[in-house]
PDB file of C-alpha atoms in Angstrom:
ATOM      1  CA  MET Y   1      15.137  10.638  -7.638  1.00 67.00           C
ATOM      2  CA  ARG Y   2      15.376   7.266  -9.137  1.00 90.00           C
ATOM      3  CA  GLU Y   3      17.283   5.919  -6.195  1.00 90.00           C
ATOM      4  CA  ARG Y   4      14.878   7.286  -3.868  1.00 88.00           C
ATOM      5  CA  ALA Y   5      11.943   5.614  -5.603  1.00 89.00           C
ATOM      6  CA  SER Y   6      14.058   2.346  -5.973  1.00 93.00           C
ATOM      7  CA  LEU Y   7      14.706   2.309  -2.230  1.00 94.00           C
ATOM      8  CA  MET Y   8      11.078   2.906  -1.234  1.00 92.00           C
ATOM      9  CA  ARG Y   9       9.992   0.144  -3.764  1.00 94.00           C
ATOM     10  CA  GLU Y  10      12.305  -2.223  -1.924  1.00 96.00           C
ATOM     11  CA  ILE Y  11      10.893  -1.054   1.590  1.00 95.00           C
ATOM     12  CA  GLN Y  12       7.364  -1.580   0.149  1.00 94.00           C
ATOM     13  CA  MET Y  13       8.141  -5.120  -1.184  1.00 96.00           C
ATOM     14  CA  CYS Y  14       9.736  -6.178   2.252  1.00 96.00           C
ATOM     15  CA  CYS Y  15       6.625  -4.837   4.060  1.00 95.00           C
ATOM     16  CA  PHE Y  16       4.426  -7.030   1.783  1.00 97.00           C
ATOM     17  CA  TYR Y  17       6.378 -10.058   1.980  1.00 97.00           C
ATOM     18  CA  MET Y  18       6.472  -9.802   6.001  1.00 96.00           C
ATOM     19  CA  THR Y  19       2.711  -9.150   6.210  1.00 97.00           C
ATOM     20  CA  ASP Y  20       2.285 -12.242   3.843  1.00 97.00           C
ATOM     21  CA  LEU Y  21       4.441 -14.311   6.203  1.00 97.00           C
ATOM     22  CA  GLN Y  22       2.715 -12.950   9.300  1.00 96.00           C
ATOM     23  CA  LEU Y  23      -0.497 -14.127   7.886  1.00 97.00           C
ATOM     24  CA  TYR Y  24       0.823 -17.549   7.036  1.00 97.00           C
ATOM     25  CA  LEU Y  25       2.625 -17.940  10.626  1.00 97.00           C
ATOM     26  CA  ASP Y  26      -0.956 -16.990  12.159  1.00 96.00           C
ATOM     27  CA  THR Y  27      -2.119 -20.441  10.885  1.00 96.00           C
ATOM     28  CA  HIS Y  28       1.322 -22.217  10.876  1.00 97.00           C
ATOM     29  CA  PRO Y  29       3.141 -21.050  13.994  1.00 95.00           C
ATOM     30  CA  ASN Y  30       5.552 -23.735  14.040  1.00 96.00           C
ATOM     31  CA  CYS Y  31       6.803 -23.433  10.529  1.00 97.00           C
ATOM     32  CA  MET Y  32      10.596 -22.852  11.136  1.00 97.00           C
ATOM     33  CA  HIS Y  33      11.266 -21.946   7.394  1.00 97.00           C
ATOM     34  CA  ALA Y  34       8.724 -19.046   7.500  1.00 97.00           C
ATOM     35  CA  ARG Y  35       9.746 -17.812  11.090  1.00 97.00           C
ATOM     36  CA  LYS Y  36      13.448 -17.708   9.765  1.00 97.00           C
ATOM     37  CA  ALA Y  37      12.181 -15.794   6.593  1.00 97.00           C
ATOM     38  CA  TYR Y  38      10.245 -13.259   8.492  1.00 97.00           C
ATOM     39  CA  ARG Y  39      13.264 -12.606  10.939  1.00 97.00           C
ATOM     40  CA  GLN Y  40      15.497 -12.201   7.810  1.00 97.00           C
ATOM     41  CA  HIS Y  41      12.972  -9.728   6.199  1.00 97.00           C
ATOM     42  CA  ALA Y  42      12.542  -7.861   9.448  1.00 97.00           C
ATOM     43  CA  GLU Y  43      16.242  -7.297   9.695  1.00 98.00           C
ATOM     44  CA  ARG Y  44      16.468  -6.192   5.964  1.00 97.00           C
ATOM     45  CA  LEU Y  45      13.451  -3.744   6.357  1.00 97.00           C
ATOM     46  CA  LYS Y  46      15.261  -2.146   9.426  1.00 96.00           C
ATOM     47  CA  MET Y  47      18.440  -1.775   7.286  1.00 97.00           C
ATOM     48  CA  LEU Y  48      16.565  -0.443   4.396  1.00 96.00           C
ATOM     49  CA  GLN Y  49      14.453   1.955   6.344  1.00 93.00           C
ATOM     50  CA  GLU Y  50      17.602   3.241   8.213  1.00 92.00           C
ATOM     51  CA  ARG Y  51      19.200   3.763   4.817  1.00 94.00           C
ATOM     52  CA  TYR Y  52      16.244   5.715   3.441  1.00 90.00           C
ATOM     53  CA  VAL Y  53      15.956   7.948   6.615  1.00 86.00           C
ATOM     54  CA  ALA Y  54      19.650   8.889   6.410  1.00 87.00           C
ATOM     55  CA  GLN Y  55      19.405   9.628   2.854  1.00 88.00           C
ATOM     56  CA  PHE Y  56      16.095  11.181   2.015  1.00 83.00           C
ATOM     57  CA  GLY Y  57      14.440  12.036   5.362  1.00 79.00           C
ATOM     58  CA  PRO Y  58      11.730  10.358   7.759  1.00 80.00           C
ATOM     59  CA  ILE Y  59       9.197   7.863   6.409  1.00 80.00           C
ATOM     60  CA  ARG Y  60       7.031   8.074   9.588  1.00 76.00           C
ATOM     61  CA  PRO Y  61       6.537  10.946  11.897  1.00 72.00           C
ATOM     62  CA  ASP Y  62       8.490   9.314  14.710  1.00 72.00           C
ATOM     63  CA  GLU Y  63      11.597   9.329  12.503  1.00 70.00           C
ATOM     64  CA  ALA Y  64      11.433  13.204  12.316  1.00 69.00           C
ATOM     65  CA  GLY Y  65      14.365  14.954  13.745  1.00 64.00           C
ATOM     66  CA  CYS Y  66      14.147  15.925  17.399  1.00 59.00           C
ATOM     67  CA  GLY Y  67      16.732  18.741  17.010  1.00 59.00           C
ATOM     68  CA  ASP Y  68      15.977  22.242  16.089  1.00 64.00           C
ATOM     69  CA  THR Y  69      13.617  21.820  13.313  1.00 67.00           C
ATOM     70  CA  TRP Y  70      10.708  19.415  12.497  1.00 64.00           C
ATOM     71  CA  ASP Y  71      11.635  17.839   9.325  1.00 65.00           C
ATOM     72  CA  TRP Y  72       8.704  15.597   8.711  1.00 64.00           C
ATOM     73  CA  VAL Y  73       7.021  17.806   6.213  1.00 66.00           C
ATOM     74  CA  SER Y  74      10.343  19.052   4.713  1.00 65.00           C
ATOM     75  CA  SER Y  75      10.105  16.884   1.482  1.00 65.00           C
ATOM     76  CA  PRO Y  76       7.240  16.309  -0.821  1.00 67.00           C
ATOM     77  CA  TRP Y  77       4.408  14.104  -0.029  1.00 63.00           C
ATOM     78  CA  PRO Y  78       3.905  11.175  -2.487  1.00 57.00           C
ATOM     79  CA  TRP Y  79       1.098  13.065  -4.204  1.00 61.00           C
ATOM     80  CA  GLU Y  80       3.280  16.085  -4.653  1.00 70.00           C
ATOM     81  CA  GLY Y  81       5.732  14.395  -6.977  1.00 62.00           C
ATOM     82  CA  GLY Y  82       7.418  12.283  -4.234  1.00 55.00           C
ATOM     83  CA  ASN Y  83       7.418   8.461  -4.091  1.00 52.00           C
ATOM     84  CA  CYS Y  84       4.199   7.014  -5.135  1.00 46.00           C
TER      85      CYS Y  84
END
């Protein structure tokens, strides 16, 4: 459970940083440093999310299995003792 919470925390931090960069880029669209940082964090977020889904299941409904079962609700929701 500790690894799951840690990985979710990394995803949340990456999302927060990307949102902050997005707001900055809205007013400084030519800042190469911010654009590079945004791209790097977008790649990192994708990797983190893929790792999380592979280990612990979907984060969003569109990541739920398309096979024989619908696994979107197969693990606890955050308020049920999942990752808060």
